[in-house]
PDB file of C-alpha atoms and ligand atoms in Angstrom:
ATOM      1  CA  PRO A   1     -79.601 -37.010-108.512  1.00  0.00           C
ATOM      2  CA  ARG A   2     -80.143 -38.878-111.768  1.00  0.00           C
ATOM      3  CA  LEU A   3     -78.696 -42.289-112.456  1.00  0.00           C
ATOM      4  CA  GLN A   4     -76.081 -41.922-115.128  1.00  0.00           C
ATOM      5  CA  GLN A   5     -74.590 -44.871-116.901  1.00  0.00           C
ATOM      6  CA  ASP A   6     -71.463 -42.987-117.697  1.00  0.00           C
ATOM      7  CA  ASN A   7     -69.708 -41.580-114.711  1.00  0.00           C
ATOM      8  CA  ALA A   8     -66.226 -41.701-116.125  1.00  0.00           C
ATOM      9  CA  PRO A   9     -64.762 -38.661-114.326  1.00  0.00           C
ATOM     10  CA  VAL A  10     -65.724 -40.004-110.906  1.00  0.00           C
ATOM     11  CA  ASP A  11     -64.456 -43.474-111.775  1.00  0.00           C
ATOM     12  CA  MET A  12     -61.224 -41.993-113.063  1.00  0.00           C
ATOM     13  CA  ALA A  13     -60.541 -39.978-109.921  1.00  0.00           C
ATOM     14  CA  ILE A  14     -61.287 -42.969-107.721  1.00  0.00           C
ATOM     15  CA  GLY A  15     -59.300 -45.318-109.959  1.00  0.00           C
ATOM     16  CA  GLU A  16     -56.300 -43.029-109.781  1.00  0.00           C
ATOM     17  CA  TYR A  17     -56.639 -42.791-106.034  1.00  0.00           C
ATOM     18  CA  LEU A  18     -56.672 -46.539-105.699  1.00  0.00           C
ATOM     19  CA  GLN A  19     -53.603 -46.935-107.872  1.00  0.00           C
ATOM     20  CA  ARG A  20     -51.479 -45.168-105.297  1.00  0.00           C
ATOM     21  CA  GLN A  21     -49.500 -47.198-102.844  1.00  0.00           C
ATOM     22  CA  PRO A  22     -51.595 -48.263 -99.864  1.00  0.00           C
ATOM     23  CA  GLY A  23     -50.740 -46.554 -96.639  1.00  0.00           C
ATOM     24  CA  ARG A  24     -50.518 -43.095 -98.127  1.00  0.00           C
ATOM     25  CA  PHE A  25     -53.467 -42.023 -96.065  1.00  0.00           C
ATOM     26  CA  PRO A  26     -53.139 -43.280 -92.520  1.00  0.00           C
ATOM     27  CA  GLY A  27     -56.046 -43.770 -90.153  1.00  0.00           C
ATOM     28  CA  ALA A  28     -59.321 -44.275 -91.964  1.00  0.00           C
ATOM     29  CA  GLY A  29     -57.580 -44.305 -95.366  1.00  0.00           C
ATOM     30  CA  TRP A  30     -57.711 -48.053 -95.828  1.00  0.00           C
ATOM     31  CA  ARG A  31     -61.417 -48.186 -94.926  1.00  0.00           C
ATOM     32  CA  ILE A  32     -62.188 -45.544 -97.495  1.00  0.00           C
ATOM     33  CA  GLU A  33     -60.052 -47.418 -99.972  1.00  0.00           C
ATOM     34  CA  GLN A  34     -62.082 -50.596 -99.452  1.00  0.00           C
ATOM     35  CA  TYR A  35     -65.258 -48.627 -99.775  1.00  0.00           C
ATOM     36  CA  LEU A  36     -64.141 -47.032-103.025  1.00  0.00           C
ATOM     37  CA  ARG A  37     -63.142 -50.395-104.449  1.00  0.00           C
ATOM     38  CA  ARG A  38     -66.649 -51.701-103.826  1.00  0.00           C
ATOM     39  CA  LEU A  39     -68.078 -48.529-105.288  1.00  0.00           C
ATOM     40  CA  LEU A  40     -66.089 -48.991-108.502  1.00  0.00           C
ATOM     41  CA  GLN A  41     -67.129 -52.638-108.790  1.00  0.00           C
ATOM     42  CA  CYS A  42     -70.715 -51.657-108.276  1.00  0.00           C
ATOM     43  CA  GLY A  43     -70.603 -49.006-111.012  1.00  0.00           C
ATOM     44  CA  LYS A  44     -68.919 -51.466-113.377  1.00  0.00           C
ATOM     45  CA  LYS A  45     -71.573 -54.111-112.769  1.00  0.00           C
ATOM     46  CA  PHE A  46     -74.311 -51.530-113.230  1.00  0.00           C
ATOM     47  CA  ARG A  47     -72.918 -50.538-116.612  1.00  0.00           C
ATOM     48  CA  GLU A  48     -72.303 -54.107-117.724  1.00  0.00           C
ATOM     49  CA  ASP A  49     -75.815 -55.011-116.711  1.00  0.00           C
ATOM     50  CA  GLY A  50     -77.251 -52.331-118.956  1.00  0.00           C
ATOM     51  CA  GLY A  51     -78.752 -50.315-116.124  1.00  0.00           C
ATOM     52  CA  ASN A  52     -80.326 -52.827-113.697  1.00  0.00           C
ATOM     53  CA  ARG A  53     -82.403 -50.709-111.299  1.00  0.00           C
ATOM     54  CA  GLN A  54     -81.412 -52.399-108.079  1.00  0.00           C
ATOM     55  CA  LEU A  55     -77.703 -52.229-108.865  1.00  0.00           C
ATOM     56  CA  GLY A  56     -78.182 -48.663-109.990  1.00  0.00           C
ATOM     57  CA  HIS A  57     -79.684 -47.663-106.675  1.00  0.00           C
ATOM     58  CA  GLU A  58     -76.924 -49.310-104.720  1.00  0.00           C
ATOM     59  CA  TRP A  59     -74.377 -47.545-106.848  1.00  0.00           C
ATOM     60  CA  LEU A  60     -76.107 -44.223-106.386  1.00  0.00           C
ATOM     61  CA  ARG A  61     -76.285 -44.713-102.635  1.00  0.00           C
ATOM     62  CA  ARG A  62     -72.570 -45.480-102.564  1.00  0.00           C
ATOM     63  CA  LEU A  63     -71.754 -42.561-104.830  1.00  0.00           C
ATOM     64  CA  THR A  64     -73.698 -40.173-102.621  1.00  0.00           C
ATOM     65  CA  PHE A  65     -71.849 -41.462 -99.591  1.00  0.00           C
ATOM     66  CA  ALA A  66     -68.534 -41.199-101.381  1.00  0.00           C
ATOM     67  CA  GLY A  67     -69.423 -37.711-102.528  1.00  0.00           C
ATOM     68  CA  LYS A  68     -69.994 -36.617 -98.947  1.00  0.00           C
ATOM     69  CA  HIS A  69     -67.223 -38.441 -97.188  1.00  0.00           C
ATOM     70  CA  CYS A  70     -64.499 -39.091 -99.677  1.00  0.00           C
ATOM     71  CA  SER A  71     -64.343 -36.024-101.875  1.00  0.00           C
ATOM     72  CA  ILE A  72     -62.122 -34.152 -99.445  1.00  0.00           C
ATOM     73  CA  LEU A  73     -59.762 -37.092 -99.376  1.00  0.00           C
ATOM     74  CA  ILE A  74     -59.710 -37.271-103.153  1.00  0.00           C
ATOM     75  CA  ILE A  75     -59.000 -33.546-103.422  1.00  0.00           C
ATOM     76  CA  HIS A  76     -56.143 -33.920-100.942  1.00  0.00           C
ATOM     77  CA  TYR A  77     -54.822 -36.786-102.973  1.00  0.00           C
ATOM     78  CA  ARG A  78     -55.027 -34.807-106.223  1.00  0.00           C
ATOM     79  CA  VAL A  79     -53.266 -31.815-104.734  1.00  0.00           C
ATOM     80  CA  SER A  80     -50.572 -34.051-103.290  1.00  0.00           C
ATOM     81  CA  ILE A  81     -49.973 -35.631-106.707  1.00  0.00           C
ATOM     82  CA  MET A  82     -49.868 -32.277-108.447  1.00  0.00           C
ATOM     83  CA  SER A  83     -47.257 -30.892-106.097  1.00  0.00           C
ATOM     84  CA  GLU A  84     -45.061 -33.984-105.948  1.00  0.00           C
ATOM     85  CA  PRO A  85     -41.874 -33.840-107.986  1.00  0.00           C
ATOM     86  CA  LYS A  86     -41.952 -36.078-111.032  1.00  0.00           C
ATOM     87  CA  ARG A  87     -39.214 -38.080-112.672  1.00  0.00           C
ATOM     88  CA  LEU A  88     -39.080 -36.712-116.199  1.00  0.00           C
ATOM     89  CA  PHE A  89     -37.186 -37.084-119.429  1.00  0.00           C
ATOM     90  CA  PHE A  90     -37.438 -35.983-123.053  1.00  0.00           C
ATOM     91  CA  ALA A  91     -37.369 -38.772-125.596  1.00  0.00           C
ATOM     92  CA  LEU A  92     -38.389 -39.941-129.040  1.00  0.00           C
ATOM     93  CA  GLU A  93     -41.191 -42.430-129.255  1.00  0.00           C
ATOM     94  CA  LEU A  94     -40.902 -45.388-131.623  1.00  0.00           C
ATOM     95  CA  PRO A  95     -43.685 -46.034-134.132  1.00  0.00           C
ATOM     96  CA  ALA A  96     -45.832 -49.003-133.059  1.00  0.00           C
ATOM     97  CA  GLU A  97     -44.773 -51.047-136.090  1.00  0.00           C
ATOM     98  CA  ALA A  98     -41.067 -50.519-135.353  1.00  0.00           C
ATOM     99  CA  GLN A  99     -41.665 -51.466-131.694  1.00  0.00           C
ATOM    100  CA  ARG A 100     -43.341 -54.672-132.794  1.00  0.00           C
ATOM    101  CA  GLN A 101     -40.591 -55.620-135.234  1.00  0.00           C
ATOM    102  CA  ILE A 102     -37.777 -54.773-132.831  1.00  0.00           C
ATOM    103  CA  VAL A 103     -39.286 -56.847-130.042  1.00  0.00           C
ATOM    104  CA  HIS A 104     -39.651 -59.738-132.459  1.00  0.00           C
ATOM    105  CA  TRP A 105     -36.044 -59.361-133.599  1.00  0.00           C
ATOM    106  CA  ARG A 106     -34.840 -59.136-129.982  1.00  0.00           C
ATOM    107  CA  ALA A 107     -36.627 -62.374-129.063  1.00  0.00           C
ATOM    108  CA  ALA A 108     -35.048 -64.134-132.049  1.00  0.00           C
ATOM    109  CA  ASN A 109     -31.524 -62.812-131.448  1.00  0.00           C
ATOM    110  CA  PHE A 110     -30.949 -62.719-127.705  1.00  0.00           C
ATOM    111  CA  ALA A 111     -31.091 -65.562-125.213  1.00  0.00           C
ATOM    112  CA  GLU A 112     -33.776 -65.348-122.547  1.00  0.00           C
ATOM    113  CA  ASP A 113     -31.200 -65.014-119.781  1.00  0.00           C
ATOM    114  CA  ALA A 114     -29.280 -62.244-121.584  1.00  0.00           C
ATOM    115  CA  GLY A 115     -31.065 -59.528-119.588  1.00  0.00           C
ATOM    116  CA  ARG A 116     -34.420 -58.053-118.666  1.00  0.00           C
ATOM    117  CA  PRO A 117     -36.241 -56.988-121.840  1.00  0.00           C
ATOM    118  CA  VAL A 118     -37.738 -53.500-121.914  1.00  0.00           C
ATOM    119  CA  ALA A 119     -41.493 -53.714-122.651  1.00  0.00           C
ATOM    120  CA  ALA A 120     -42.422 -52.891-126.264  1.00  0.00           C
ATOM    121  CA  ASP A 121     -44.350 -49.727-125.422  1.00  0.00           C
ATOM    122  CA  ASN A 122     -41.527 -48.538-123.171  1.00  0.00           C
ATOM    123  CA  LEU A 123     -38.947 -48.562-125.983  1.00  0.00           C
ATOM    124  CA  HIS A 124     -37.739 -44.995-126.508  1.00  0.00           C
ATOM    125  CA  LEU A 125     -34.689 -42.952-127.397  1.00  0.00           C
ATOM    126  CA  THR A 126     -33.784 -40.656-124.511  1.00  0.00           C
ATOM    127  CA  LEU A 127     -32.822 -37.114-125.522  1.00  0.00           C
ATOM    128  CA  ALA A 128     -32.362 -35.575-122.075  1.00  0.00           C
ATOM    129  CA  PHE A 129     -32.873 -37.005-118.625  1.00  0.00           C
ATOM    130  CA  LEU A 130     -34.231 -34.386-116.214  1.00  0.00           C
ATOM    131  CA  GLY A 131     -34.455 -36.266-112.900  1.00  0.00           C
ATOM    132  CA  GLU A 132     -36.935 -35.337-110.152  1.00  0.00           C
ATOM    133  CA  VAL A 133     -38.595 -32.127-111.259  1.00  0.00           C
ATOM    134  CA  SER A 134     -41.022 -29.859-109.348  1.00  0.00           C
ATOM    135  CA  ALA A 135     -44.236 -28.660-111.006  1.00  0.00           C
ATOM    136  CA  ASP A 136     -42.769 -25.159-111.457  1.00  0.00           C
ATOM    137  CA  LYS A 137     -39.609 -26.414-113.059  1.00  0.00           C
ATOM    138  CA  GLN A 138     -41.624 -28.736-115.279  1.00  0.00           C
ATOM    139  CA  ARG A 139     -43.639 -25.768-116.555  1.00  0.00           C
ATOM    140  CA  ALA A 140     -40.474 -23.808-117.278  1.00  0.00           C
ATOM    141  CA  LEU A 141     -38.805 -26.728-119.097  1.00  0.00           C
ATOM    142  CA  ALA A 142     -41.963 -27.484-121.069  1.00  0.00           C
ATOM    143  CA  ALA A 143     -42.218 -23.853-122.163  1.00  0.00           C
ATOM    144  CA  LEU A 144     -38.589 -23.817-123.320  1.00  0.00           C
ATOM    145  CA  ALA A 145     -39.115 -27.073-125.222  1.00  0.00           C
ATOM    146  CA  GLY A 146     -42.201 -25.594-126.873  1.00  0.00           C
ATOM    147  CA  ARG A 147     -40.062 -22.848-128.375  1.00  0.00           C
ATOM    148  CA  ILE A 148     -37.795 -25.268-130.217  1.00  0.00           C
ATOM    149  CA  HIS A 149     -38.314 -24.999-133.959  1.00  0.00           C
ATOM    150  CA  GLN A 150     -36.640 -27.456-136.217  1.00  0.00           C
ATOM    151  CA  PRO A 151     -37.589 -29.714-139.086  1.00  0.00           C
ATOM    152  CA  GLY A 152     -38.232 -33.405-138.582  1.00  0.00           C
ATOM    153  CA  PHE A 153     -35.710 -36.052-139.593  1.00  0.00           C
ATOM    154  CA  THR A 154     -35.417 -39.668-140.564  1.00  0.00           C
ATOM    155  CA  LEU A 155     -33.877 -42.147-138.184  1.00  0.00           C
ATOM    156  CA  THR A 156     -32.288 -45.446-139.163  1.00  0.00           C
ATOM    157  CA  LEU A 157     -31.623 -47.971-136.424  1.00  0.00           C
ATOM    158  CA  ASP A 158     -28.826 -50.132-137.763  1.00  0.00           C
ATOM    159  CA  ASP A 159     -26.369 -50.464-134.882  1.00  0.00           C
ATOM    160  CA  ALA A 160     -26.379 -52.415-131.627  1.00  0.00           C
ATOM    161  CA  GLY A 161     -24.069 -52.945-128.715  1.00  0.00           C
ATOM    162  CA  GLN A 162     -23.711 -53.519-125.007  1.00  0.00           C
ATOM    163  CA  TRP A 163     -22.451 -51.338-122.182  1.00  0.00           C
ATOM    164  CA  LEU A 164     -21.282 -53.633-119.469  1.00  0.00           C
ATOM    165  CA  ARG A 165     -20.922 -50.879-116.925  1.00  0.00           C
ATOM    166  CA  SER A 166     -24.583 -49.846-117.116  1.00  0.00           C
ATOM    167  CA  ARG A 167     -25.574 -53.416-118.014  1.00  0.00           C
ATOM    168  CA  VAL A 168     -27.636 -52.485-121.027  1.00  0.00           C
ATOM    169  CA  VAL A 169     -27.920 -53.856-124.528  1.00  0.00           C
ATOM    170  CA  TRP A 170     -28.921 -51.124-126.946  1.00  0.00           C
ATOM    171  CA  LEU A 171     -29.987 -50.356-130.455  1.00  0.00           C
ATOM    172  CA  GLY A 172     -28.581 -47.269-132.135  1.00  0.00           C
ATOM    173  CA  THR A 173     -27.700 -45.604-135.373  1.00  0.00           C
ATOM    174  CA  ARG A 174     -24.426 -45.541-137.255  1.00  0.00           C
ATOM    175  CA  ARG A 175     -25.132 -42.105-138.695  1.00  0.00           C
ATOM    176  CA  PRO A 176     -27.074 -39.962-136.232  1.00  0.00           C
ATOM    177  CA  PRO A 177     -29.029 -37.303-138.159  1.00  0.00           C
ATOM    178  CA  ARG A 178     -27.916 -33.764-137.475  1.00  0.00           C
ATOM    179  CA  GLY A 179     -31.457 -32.856-136.350  1.00  0.00           C
ATOM    180  CA  LEU A 180     -31.319 -35.503-133.638  1.00  0.00           C
ATOM    181  CA  LEU A 181     -27.967 -34.297-132.283  1.00  0.00           C
ATOM    182  CA  GLN A 182     -29.083 -30.665-132.367  1.00  0.00           C
ATOM    183  CA  LEU A 183     -32.301 -31.438-130.530  1.00  0.00           C
ATOM    184  CA  ALA A 184     -30.614 -33.468-127.797  1.00  0.00           C
ATOM    185  CA  SER A 185     -27.935 -30.867-127.338  1.00  0.00           C
ATOM    186  CA  LEU A 186     -30.480 -28.057-127.024  1.00  0.00           C
ATOM    187  CA  LEU A 187     -32.691 -29.974-124.571  1.00  0.00           C
ATOM    188  CA  ARG A 188     -29.670 -30.894-122.476  1.00  0.00           C
ATOM    189  CA  ALA A 189     -28.414 -27.329-122.405  1.00  0.00           C
ATOM    190  CA  GLN A 190     -31.863 -26.060-121.369  1.00  0.00           C
ATOM    191  CA  ALA A 191     -32.078 -28.741-118.685  1.00  0.00           C
ATOM    192  CA  ALA A 192     -28.618 -27.901-117.335  1.00  0.00           C
ATOM    193  CA  ARG A 193     -29.455 -24.173-117.252  1.00  0.00           C
ATOM    194  CA  SER A 194     -32.633 -24.971-115.330  1.00  0.00           C
ATOM    195  CA  GLY A 195     -30.630 -26.857-112.727  1.00  0.00           C
ATOM    196  CA  CYS A 196     -31.135 -30.450-113.883  1.00  0.00           C
ATOM    197  CA  TYR A 197     -27.858 -32.298-113.556  1.00  0.00           C
ATOM    198  CA  GLN A 198     -26.596 -33.506-116.932  1.00  0.00           C
ATOM    199  CA  SER A 199     -24.131 -36.332-117.202  1.00  0.00           C
ATOM    200  CA  PRO A 200     -20.781 -35.200-118.665  1.00  0.00           C
ATOM    201  CA  GLN A 201     -20.743 -38.266-120.921  1.00  0.00           C
ATOM    202  CA  PRO A 202     -21.280 -37.462-124.584  1.00  0.00           C
ATOM    203  CA  PHE A 203     -24.732 -38.097-126.005  1.00  0.00           C
ATOM    204  CA  HIS A 204     -24.910 -41.512-127.593  1.00  0.00           C
ATOM    205  CA  PRO A 205     -28.382 -41.900-129.095  1.00  0.00           C
ATOM    206  CA  HIS A 206     -29.689 -45.342-128.203  1.00  0.00           C
ATOM    207  CA  ILE A 207     -32.748 -47.371-127.419  1.00  0.00           C
ATOM    208  CA  THR A 208     -32.301 -49.638-124.419  1.00  0.00           C
ATOM    209  CA  LEU A 209     -33.398 -53.168-125.342  1.00  0.00           C
ATOM    210  CA  LEU A 210     -32.246 -55.174-122.316  1.00  0.00           C
ATOM    211  CA  ARG A 211     -31.426 -54.113-118.778  1.00  0.00           C
ATOM    212  CA  GLU A 212     -29.451 -56.044-116.166  1.00  0.00           C
ATOM    213  CA  ALA A 213     -27.316 -57.589-118.917  1.00  0.00           C
ATOM    214  CA  ARG A 214     -24.440 -58.464-116.586  1.00  0.00           C
ATOM    215  CA  HIS A 215     -22.510 -60.707-118.916  1.00  0.00           C
ATOM    216  CA  ALA A 216     -21.255 -59.986-122.395  1.00  0.00           C
ATOM    217  CA  VAL A 217     -23.835 -61.183-124.908  1.00  0.00           C
ATOM    218  CA  PRO A 218     -23.288 -61.867-128.614  1.00  0.00           C
ATOM    219  CA  ILE A 219     -24.527 -58.907-130.649  1.00  0.00           C
ATOM    220  CA  PRO A 220     -26.270 -59.809-133.929  1.00  0.00           C
ATOM    221  CA  PRO A 221     -24.105 -59.045-136.976  1.00  0.00           C
ATOM    222  CA  PRO A 222     -24.911 -55.950-139.067  1.00  0.00           C
ATOM    223  CA  GLY A 223     -27.724 -56.325-141.562  1.00  0.00           C
ATOM    224  CA  PHE A 224     -30.691 -55.366-139.420  1.00  0.00           C
ATOM    225  CA  SER A 225     -32.229 -51.945-139.895  1.00  0.00           C
ATOM    226  CA  TRP A 226     -35.406 -49.991-139.191  1.00  0.00           C
ATOM    227  CA  THR A 227     -36.018 -46.604-140.728  1.00  0.00           C
ATOM    228  CA  PHE A 228     -38.779 -44.192-139.806  1.00  0.00           C
ATOM    229  CA  ALA A 229     -39.641 -40.518-139.907  1.00  0.00           C
ATOM    230  CA  VAL A 230     -39.502 -38.649-136.612  1.00  0.00           C
ATOM    231  CA  SER A 231     -42.101 -35.891-136.461  1.00  0.00           C
ATOM    232  CA  GLU A 232     -42.176 -35.005-132.754  1.00  0.00           C
ATOM    233  CA  PHE A 233     -40.464 -35.397-129.420  1.00  0.00           C
ATOM    234  CA  VAL A 234     -42.130 -36.163-126.128  1.00  0.00           C
ATOM    235  CA  LEU A 235     -41.874 -35.232-122.456  1.00  0.00           C
ATOM    236  CA  TYR A 236     -42.278 -38.420-120.436  1.00  0.00           C
ATOM    237  CA  GLU A 237     -42.923 -39.136-116.813  1.00  0.00           C
ATOM    238  CA  SER A 238     -41.336 -42.287-115.427  1.00  0.00           C
ATOM    239  CA  ARG A 239     -43.184 -43.983-112.588  1.00  0.00           C
ATOM    240  CA  PHE A 240     -42.394 -47.171-110.768  1.00  0.00           C
ATOM    241  CA  SER A 241     -45.414 -48.934-109.405  1.00  0.00           C
ATOM    242  CA  ARG A 242     -46.420 -52.486-108.723  1.00  0.00           C
ATOM    243  CA  GLY A 243     -43.047 -53.838-109.728  1.00  0.00           C
ATOM    244  CA  ARG A 244     -42.762 -52.195-113.124  1.00  0.00           C
ATOM    245  CA  THR A 245     -41.674 -48.937-114.673  1.00  0.00           C
ATOM    246  CA  ARG A 246     -44.289 -47.068-116.672  1.00  0.00           C
ATOM    247  CA  TYR A 247     -43.646 -44.138-118.966  1.00  0.00           C
ATOM    248  CA  THR A 248     -46.463 -41.686-119.550  1.00  0.00           C
ATOM    249  CA  ALA A 249     -46.311 -39.096-122.321  1.00  0.00           C
ATOM    250  CA  LEU A 250     -47.110 -35.733-120.693  1.00  0.00           C
ATOM    251  CA  GLU A 251     -46.567 -33.433-123.665  1.00  0.00           C
ATOM    252  CA  ARG A 252     -45.809 -33.826-127.338  1.00  0.00           C
ATOM    253  CA  TYR A 253     -43.818 -31.339-129.395  1.00  0.00           C
ATOM    254  CA  PRO A 254     -44.346 -31.652-133.151  1.00  0.00           C
ATOM    255  CA  PHE A 255     -41.517 -30.542-135.426  1.00  0.00           C
ATOM    256  CA  ASN A 256     -42.075 -27.959-138.137  1.00  0.00           C
ATOM    257  CA  LYS A 257     -44.004 -29.510-141.013  1.00  0.00           C
ATOM    258  CA  GLU A 258     -42.328 -27.610-143.840  1.00  0.00           C
ATOM    259  CA  SER A 259     -38.788 -28.556-144.914  1.00  0.00           C
TER     260      SER A 259
HETATM  261  O1  LIG B   1     -33.023 -44.463-122.522  1.00  0.00           O
HETATM  262  P1  LIG B   1     -32.363 -45.196-121.407  1.00  0.00           P
HETATM  263  O2  LIG B   1     -33.131 -46.426-121.012  1.00  0.00           O
HETATM  264  O3  LIG B   1     -30.930 -45.416-121.624  1.00  0.00           O
HETATM  265  O4  LIG B   1     -31.467 -44.987-117.959  1.00  0.00           O
HETATM  266  C1  LIG B   1     -32.584 -44.143-117.925  1.00  0.00           C
HETATM  267  C2  LIG B   1     -33.370 -44.186-119.186  1.00  0.00           C
HETATM  268  O5  LIG B   1     -32.442 -44.172-120.231  1.00  0.00           O
HETATM  269  C3  LIG B   1     -32.139 -42.721-117.929  1.00  0.00           C
HETATM  270  O6  LIG B   1     -33.254 -41.997-118.358  1.00  0.00           O
HETATM  271  C4  LIG B   1     -34.040 -42.830-119.184  1.00  0.00           C
HETATM  272  C5  LIG B   1     -35.459 -42.847-118.711  1.00  0.00           C
HETATM  273  O7  LIG B   1     -35.529 -43.346-117.426  1.00  0.00           O
HETATM  274  N1  LIG B   1     -31.693 -42.313-116.588  1.00  0.00           N
HETATM  275  C6  LIG B   1     -32.210 -42.708-115.418  1.00  0.00           C
HETATM  276  N2  LIG B   1     -31.535 -42.133-114.404  1.00  0.00           N
HETATM  277  C7  LIG B   1     -30.582 -41.367-114.969  1.00  0.00           C
HETATM  278  C8  LIG B   1     -29.572 -40.517-114.463  1.00  0.00           C
HETATM  279  N3  LIG B   1     -29.412 -40.321-113.136  1.00  0.00           N
HETATM  280  C9  LIG B   1     -30.677 -41.486-116.370  1.00  0.00           C
HETATM  281  N4  LIG B   1     -29.873 -40.848-117.208  1.00  0.00           N
HETATM  282  C10 LIG B   1     -28.930 -40.054-116.665  1.00  0.00           C
HETATM  283  N5  LIG B   1     -28.774 -39.885-115.328  1.00  0.00           N
END
């Protein structure tokens, strides 16, 4: 086999494998894990070094070994991920500039001990929470979402508050656009019909800013506002790993351009 400087697909599969919690594969799993870690390091060094021959040969030797002995494990791992239920929700993403400004505003207006701040790139407006969803159900829900046709809308975030019961401080809108309410209501109805439990509480569009806000915190007086155009909604996966929640966009659904 030829030495290739770019072996991204292999690195990606191994990287993903290593991200999983240790102990998923009993027996020789941890040995293979150590081996793969060294393999990744070796490939990284080889690339950084601009193709040093000796490193390259070591990497190739390790890759060949991994190819023989680890590919079955990696395939098992991939299949197990694909068939695991995922925690999903539909939401609106915030433009990067709005995220930046909101995080800045939050830092200036809330005490550090007010609650646990949601990371900037995790800020979102939930439309429908789906819960743990199998691959089949995900396909069905994604197909239904893909059939939604509606024009985009403009969202103004000019309201804030706290829910003591769920311990969150949120940012919202005083006049929710009709398009937003329609979209959430449709996604929730589709979710409910597909067997995803939907909370009976009315939809209150909000962006969670702080979690674990146990005590009442002073809410900044009106006067703040962010306005942006919303041109799509997103299906997100929520994963908890290494002590933090990560949201990954799985599919994007652009609104109709015209109107
Ligand atoms: O947009 P926020 O942060 O309010 O609270 C969870 C988060 O909403 C909510 O779904 C969003 C993405 O995780 N969520 C989590 N579990 C839920 C549940 N059982 C839930 N919403 C309703 N029911």
